[in-house]
Amino acid sequence: MRNYDAFLLDLDGTVYWGQKEIPEAVDFIKKLKNKGLRYLFVTNNSTRTKEMVADQLSGFGIPCTPDDVLTTSIATASYIKSRKPDAHVLYIGEQGLKQAMETAGFSYDEEHPDFVAFGMDRQITYEKYAKACLAVRSGAVLVSTNPDVALPNERGLVPGNGALTSVISVSTGVRPIFIGKPEPIIIEMALEKLGTTKAHTLMIGDNYDTDIMAGINAGLDTLLVHTGVTSQAALKTKRVQPTYALESLSEWVL
Ligand SMILES: [Mg+2]
């Protein structure tokens, strides 16, 4: 194991399972803090604000402030801002996306938006889709927070944001720009936020197809922990292997 200056951490399946913390991960993050190593939580969940995420992590005893959290909603706002600082945006999503768009200072515009920003919306309606499709057909750039096609919850696998976004892309024939993992965009923003380099940063997650692929796509070393989605058997079938694979974060020597 090499020494790294900074760590990007996935949340669900890596740091906690739903409402319950993963003790090995909590200990690991406390050690990072004590050693003065930098870390950032990078999540594809666009529904929550960074304050909501930080509150939950603090409740688990994890040292965390809102500034230690990069959600796909914040990354989506940063991406749009980099392309057009005073953009008019039609945004469809939950609290996390709404707050990110408002904080970025974008004008909400249903009539002539420059961008459609789409994130997970459990109150999605036909009318919202109609507005998004009409805007995209009028030339608005379609940006979607993350491509996850399915999401695990207590009922099983339910539709994720990639599946919801597909209604707009199928209807308009326009391919969205995805921001979240496995796209490298969010990883590059994370590095910029931490002020660290690819060579000195490790991407850690439980899901090969999102976390590990994001790290690989961005050119980072990666650590897969088998505390969530990707089993050892599933990992064996992958052509490109992560730099490291461990049963849990207690095996990582800091
Ligand atoms: Mg995960």
Short mmCIF file of C-alpha atoms and ligand atoms in Angstrom, two decimals:
data_model
loop_
_atom_site.label_atom_id
_atom_site.label_comp_id
_atom_site.label_asym_id
_atom_site.label_seq_id
_atom_site.Cartn_x
_atom_site.Cartn_y
_atom_site.Cartn_z
CA MET A 1 0.00 0.00 0.00
CA ARG A 2 1.32 3.37 -1.00
CA ASN A 3 0.99 6.53 1.02
CA TYR A 4 -1.62 8.96 -0.22
CA ASP A 5 -2.20 12.58 0.80
CA ALA A 6 -5.91 12.59 0.08
CA PHE A 7 -8.88 10.22 -0.09
CA LEU A 8 -12.16 10.40 -1.96
CA LEU A 9 -14.84 8.34 -0.25
CA ASP A 10 -18.14 7.02 -1.52
CA LEU A 11 -20.92 6.97 1.09
CA ASP A 12 -23.58 4.23 0.90
CA GLY A 13 -21.98 0.79 1.17
CA THR A 14 -18.61 2.35 1.98
CA VAL A 15 -19.21 4.55 5.05
CA TYR A 16 -22.70 3.43 6.03
CA TRP A 17 -25.51 1.09 5.08
CA GLY A 18 -28.68 3.17 4.89
CA GLN A 19 -29.19 4.40 8.45
CA LYS A 20 -26.33 2.45 10.02
CA GLU A 21 -22.65 3.30 10.06
CA ILE A 22 -19.89 0.86 9.06
CA PRO A 23 -17.63 0.89 12.16
CA GLU A 24 -14.41 0.10 10.23
CA ALA A 25 -15.06 3.12 8.01
CA VAL A 26 -15.74 5.41 10.97
CA ASP A 27 -12.41 4.38 12.55
CA PHE A 28 -10.60 4.85 9.25
CA ILE A 29 -11.92 8.40 8.78
CA LYS A 30 -11.07 9.34 12.37
CA LYS A 31 -7.51 8.19 11.68
CA LEU A 32 -7.35 10.29 8.52
CA LYS A 33 -8.43 13.30 10.53
CA ASN A 34 -5.89 12.65 13.30
CA LYS A 35 -3.08 12.30 10.79
CA GLY A 36 -4.05 15.51 9.03
CA LEU A 37 -4.82 13.70 5.77
CA ARG A 38 -7.39 15.27 3.49
CA TYR A 39 -10.66 13.59 2.52
CA LEU A 40 -13.84 14.37 0.67
CA PHE A 41 -17.10 12.45 0.52
CA VAL A 42 -18.20 12.13 -3.10
CA THR A 43 -21.79 11.01 -3.61
CA ASN A 44 -24.03 10.38 -6.60
CA ASN A 45 -27.04 11.14 -4.39
CA SER A 46 -28.41 14.45 -5.70
CA THR A 47 -31.44 14.62 -3.41
CA ARG A 48 -29.74 15.77 -0.23
CA THR A 49 -27.85 18.98 0.56
CA LYS A 50 -24.26 18.89 1.81
CA GLU A 51 -25.56 20.02 5.23
CA MET A 52 -27.93 17.04 5.40
CA VAL A 53 -25.10 14.64 4.51
CA ALA A 54 -22.70 16.23 7.03
CA ASP A 55 -25.36 16.02 9.76
CA GLN A 56 -25.85 12.32 9.12
CA LEU A 57 -22.11 11.59 9.12
CA SER A 58 -21.55 13.65 12.28
CA GLY A 59 -24.31 11.59 13.90
CA PHE A 60 -22.19 8.49 13.23
CA GLY A 61 -19.23 10.13 15.02
CA ILE A 62 -17.46 10.91 11.74
CA PRO A 63 -15.56 14.20 11.68
CA CYS A 64 -17.34 16.03 8.87
CA THR A 65 -18.49 19.52 7.89
CA PRO A 66 -20.62 20.45 4.85
CA ASP A 67 -17.38 21.50 3.15
CA ASP A 68 -16.20 17.86 3.27
CA VAL A 69 -19.08 16.79 1.01
CA LEU A 70 -19.30 16.95 -2.78
CA THR A 71 -22.71 15.89 -4.08
CA THR A 72 -23.57 15.45 -7.74
CA SER A 73 -25.93 18.40 -7.39
CA ILE A 74 -23.09 20.71 -6.34
CA ALA A 75 -20.88 19.27 -9.08
CA THR A 76 -23.65 19.82 -11.64
CA ALA A 77 -23.98 23.46 -10.58
CA SER A 78 -20.18 23.91 -10.84
CA TYR A 79 -20.18 22.37 -14.30
CA ILE A 80 -22.92 24.69 -15.55
CA LYS A 81 -21.21 27.69 -13.94
CA SER A 82 -17.95 26.83 -15.74
CA ARG A 83 -19.82 26.92 -19.05
CA LYS A 84 -22.06 29.93 -18.37
CA PRO A 85 -21.82 31.79 -15.05
CA ASP A 86 -25.18 33.57 -15.45
CA ALA A 87 -27.04 30.61 -16.95
CA HIS A 88 -30.79 30.32 -17.03
CA VAL A 89 -31.60 26.81 -15.89
CA LEU A 90 -34.68 24.62 -15.83
CA TYR A 91 -33.90 22.34 -12.91
CA ILE A 92 -35.86 19.26 -11.95
CA GLY A 93 -34.91 17.38 -8.82
CA GLU A 94 -35.13 17.40 -5.04
CA GLN A 95 -33.84 19.67 -2.29
CA GLY A 96 -30.15 19.00 -2.95
CA LEU A 97 -30.36 20.08 -6.58
CA LYS A 98 -32.59 23.07 -5.85
CA GLN A 99 -30.19 24.38 -3.19
CA ALA A 100 -27.15 23.88 -5.44
CA MET A 101 -28.80 25.79 -8.29
CA GLU A 102 -29.92 28.64 -6.03
CA THR A 103 -26.51 28.88 -4.35
CA ALA A 104 -24.88 29.11 -7.78
CA GLY A 105 -27.18 32.06 -8.52
CA PHE A 106 -28.85 30.62 -11.61
CA SER A 107 -32.22 31.97 -12.71
CA TYR A 108 -34.93 29.32 -12.82
CA ASP A 109 -36.34 29.49 -16.33
CA GLU A 110 -38.94 27.18 -17.87
CA GLU A 111 -39.36 29.17 -21.08
CA HIS A 112 -35.88 29.75 -22.54
CA PRO A 113 -33.32 27.96 -20.36
CA ASP A 114 -29.68 27.51 -21.44
CA PHE A 115 -29.53 24.23 -19.53
CA VAL A 116 -31.87 21.56 -18.24
CA ALA A 117 -30.38 20.21 -15.01
CA PHE A 118 -31.96 16.90 -14.12
CA GLY A 119 -31.59 14.94 -10.89
CA MET A 120 -33.43 12.25 -8.98
CA ASP A 121 -37.01 13.43 -8.40
CA ARG A 122 -39.37 11.14 -6.52
CA GLN A 123 -42.19 13.56 -7.36
CA ILE A 124 -41.54 13.41 -11.13
CA THR A 125 -44.59 14.06 -13.30
CA TYR A 126 -45.49 13.99 -16.99
CA GLU A 127 -45.66 17.79 -16.95
CA LYS A 128 -42.10 18.13 -15.63
CA TYR A 129 -40.90 15.76 -18.36
CA ALA A 130 -42.84 17.71 -20.98
CA LYS A 131 -41.17 20.98 -19.93
CA ALA A 132 -37.73 19.38 -19.94
CA CYS A 133 -38.22 17.81 -23.38
CA LEU A 134 -39.55 21.04 -24.91
CA ALA A 135 -36.58 22.96 -23.51
CA VAL A 136 -34.07 20.42 -24.84
CA ARG A 137 -35.76 20.50 -28.27
CA SER A 138 -35.39 24.31 -28.18
CA GLY A 139 -31.64 23.93 -27.69
CA ALA A 140 -31.10 23.76 -23.92
CA VAL A 141 -28.12 21.58 -22.94
CA LEU A 142 -29.22 18.49 -21.02
CA VAL A 143 -27.12 17.89 -17.91
CA SER A 144 -27.95 15.02 -15.57
CA THR A 145 -26.54 14.55 -12.08
CA ASN A 146 -25.74 10.84 -12.40
CA PRO A 147 -26.32 7.82 -14.64
CA ASP A 148 -27.27 5.17 -12.03
CA VAL A 149 -30.01 3.09 -13.66
CA ALA A 150 -31.15 1.41 -10.44
CA LEU A 151 -30.95 2.21 -6.74
CA PRO A 152 -30.97 -0.25 -3.89
CA ASN A 153 -33.47 0.42 -1.12
CA GLU A 154 -35.24 -1.73 1.45
CA ARG A 155 -37.69 -2.95 -1.24
CA GLY A 156 -35.02 -4.04 -3.73
CA LEU A 157 -33.74 -2.23 -6.83
CA VAL A 158 -35.87 0.80 -7.76
CA PRO A 159 -35.38 3.20 -10.70
CA GLY A 160 -32.36 5.49 -10.42
CA ASN A 161 -31.64 8.84 -12.01
CA GLY A 162 -30.15 7.35 -15.17
CA ALA A 163 -33.45 5.58 -15.79
CA LEU A 164 -35.45 8.77 -15.14
CA THR A 165 -33.15 10.81 -17.41
CA SER A 166 -33.65 8.29 -20.21
CA VAL A 167 -37.22 9.51 -20.70
CA ILE A 168 -35.83 12.86 -21.88
CA SER A 169 -32.97 11.40 -23.92
CA VAL A 170 -35.21 8.80 -25.60
CA SER A 171 -37.91 11.36 -26.37
CA THR A 172 -35.57 14.05 -27.73
CA GLY A 173 -32.74 11.94 -29.14
CA VAL A 174 -30.29 14.14 -27.20
CA ARG A 175 -27.65 12.46 -25.09
CA PRO A 176 -27.23 13.95 -21.64
CA ILE A 177 -23.97 15.12 -20.12
CA PHE A 178 -23.67 13.05 -16.94
CA ILE A 179 -21.72 14.56 -14.04
CA GLY A 180 -21.60 11.87 -11.33
CA LYS A 181 -19.55 8.69 -11.02
CA PRO A 182 -18.37 6.86 -13.18
CA GLU A 183 -17.80 10.07 -15.14
CA PRO A 184 -14.43 11.70 -14.42
CA ILE A 185 -16.00 15.19 -14.19
CA ILE A 186 -16.97 14.89 -10.52
CA ILE A 187 -13.58 13.36 -9.62
CA GLU A 188 -11.71 16.21 -11.26
CA MET A 189 -13.86 18.69 -9.32
CA ALA A 190 -13.11 16.76 -6.12
CA LEU A 191 -9.36 17.03 -6.74
CA GLU A 192 -9.69 20.73 -7.41
CA LYS A 193 -11.70 21.22 -4.22
CA LEU A 194 -9.12 19.35 -2.13
CA GLY A 195 -6.19 20.99 -3.92
CA THR A 196 -4.59 17.62 -4.53
CA THR A 197 -3.28 15.70 -7.53
CA LYS A 198 -4.28 12.44 -9.20
CA ALA A 199 -0.99 10.81 -8.23
CA HIS A 200 -1.47 11.45 -4.51
CA THR A 201 -5.17 10.69 -4.15
CA LEU A 202 -7.00 7.39 -3.63
CA MET A 203 -10.62 6.79 -4.69
CA ILE A 204 -12.45 4.45 -2.29
CA GLY A 205 -15.83 2.83 -2.89
CA ASP A 206 -17.94 -0.32 -2.77
CA ASN A 207 -19.29 -0.23 -6.32
CA TYR A 208 -16.96 -1.22 -9.16
CA ASP A 209 -19.15 0.21 -11.92
CA THR A 210 -19.47 3.68 -10.39
CA ASP A 211 -16.74 4.39 -7.80
CA ILE A 212 -13.89 2.33 -9.18
CA MET A 213 -14.66 3.20 -12.81
CA ALA A 214 -14.79 6.89 -11.87
CA GLY A 215 -11.32 6.58 -10.35
CA ILE A 216 -10.00 4.65 -13.34
CA ASN A 217 -11.58 7.10 -15.81
CA ALA A 218 -9.99 10.02 -13.96
CA GLY A 219 -6.58 8.32 -13.68
CA LEU A 220 -6.52 7.74 -9.89
CA ASP A 221 -5.50 4.71 -7.86
CA THR A 222 -8.57 2.94 -6.52
CA LEU A 223 -9.59 0.86 -3.52
CA LEU A 224 -12.64 -1.38 -3.66
CA VAL A 225 -14.07 -2.36 -0.28
CA HIS A 226 -16.31 -5.42 -0.21
CA THR A 227 -18.75 -3.85 2.26
CA GLY A 228 -21.40 -3.03 -0.31
CA VAL A 229 -22.41 -3.68 -3.91
CA THR A 230 -19.47 -5.48 -5.57
CA SER A 231 -18.65 -8.98 -4.29
CA GLN A 232 -15.30 -10.74 -4.70
CA ALA A 233 -16.87 -13.03 -7.33
CA ALA A 234 -18.23 -10.06 -9.30
CA LEU A 235 -14.87 -8.32 -9.13
CA LYS A 236 -13.10 -11.35 -10.65
CA THR A 237 -15.11 -10.87 -13.87
CA LYS A 238 -13.79 -7.32 -14.43
CA ARG A 239 -11.06 -6.84 -16.98
CA VAL A 240 -9.47 -3.82 -15.32
CA GLN A 241 -8.90 -4.43 -11.62
CA PRO A 242 -8.82 -1.77 -8.89
CA THR A 243 -5.40 -0.94 -7.45
CA TYR A 244 -6.49 -2.53 -4.17
CA ALA A 245 -9.43 -4.63 -2.94
CA LEU A 246 -10.11 -5.21 0.77
CA GLU A 247 -12.81 -6.79 2.89
CA SER A 248 -13.10 -3.59 4.93
CA LEU A 249 -11.26 -0.35 5.66
CA SER A 250 -9.82 -1.80 8.90
CA GLU A 251 -7.32 -3.63 6.64
CA TRP A 252 -5.87 -0.40 5.29
CA VAL A 253 -2.64 0.53 7.07
CA LEU A 254 -2.32 4.26 7.60
MG MG B 1 -21.69 3.02 -2.63
#
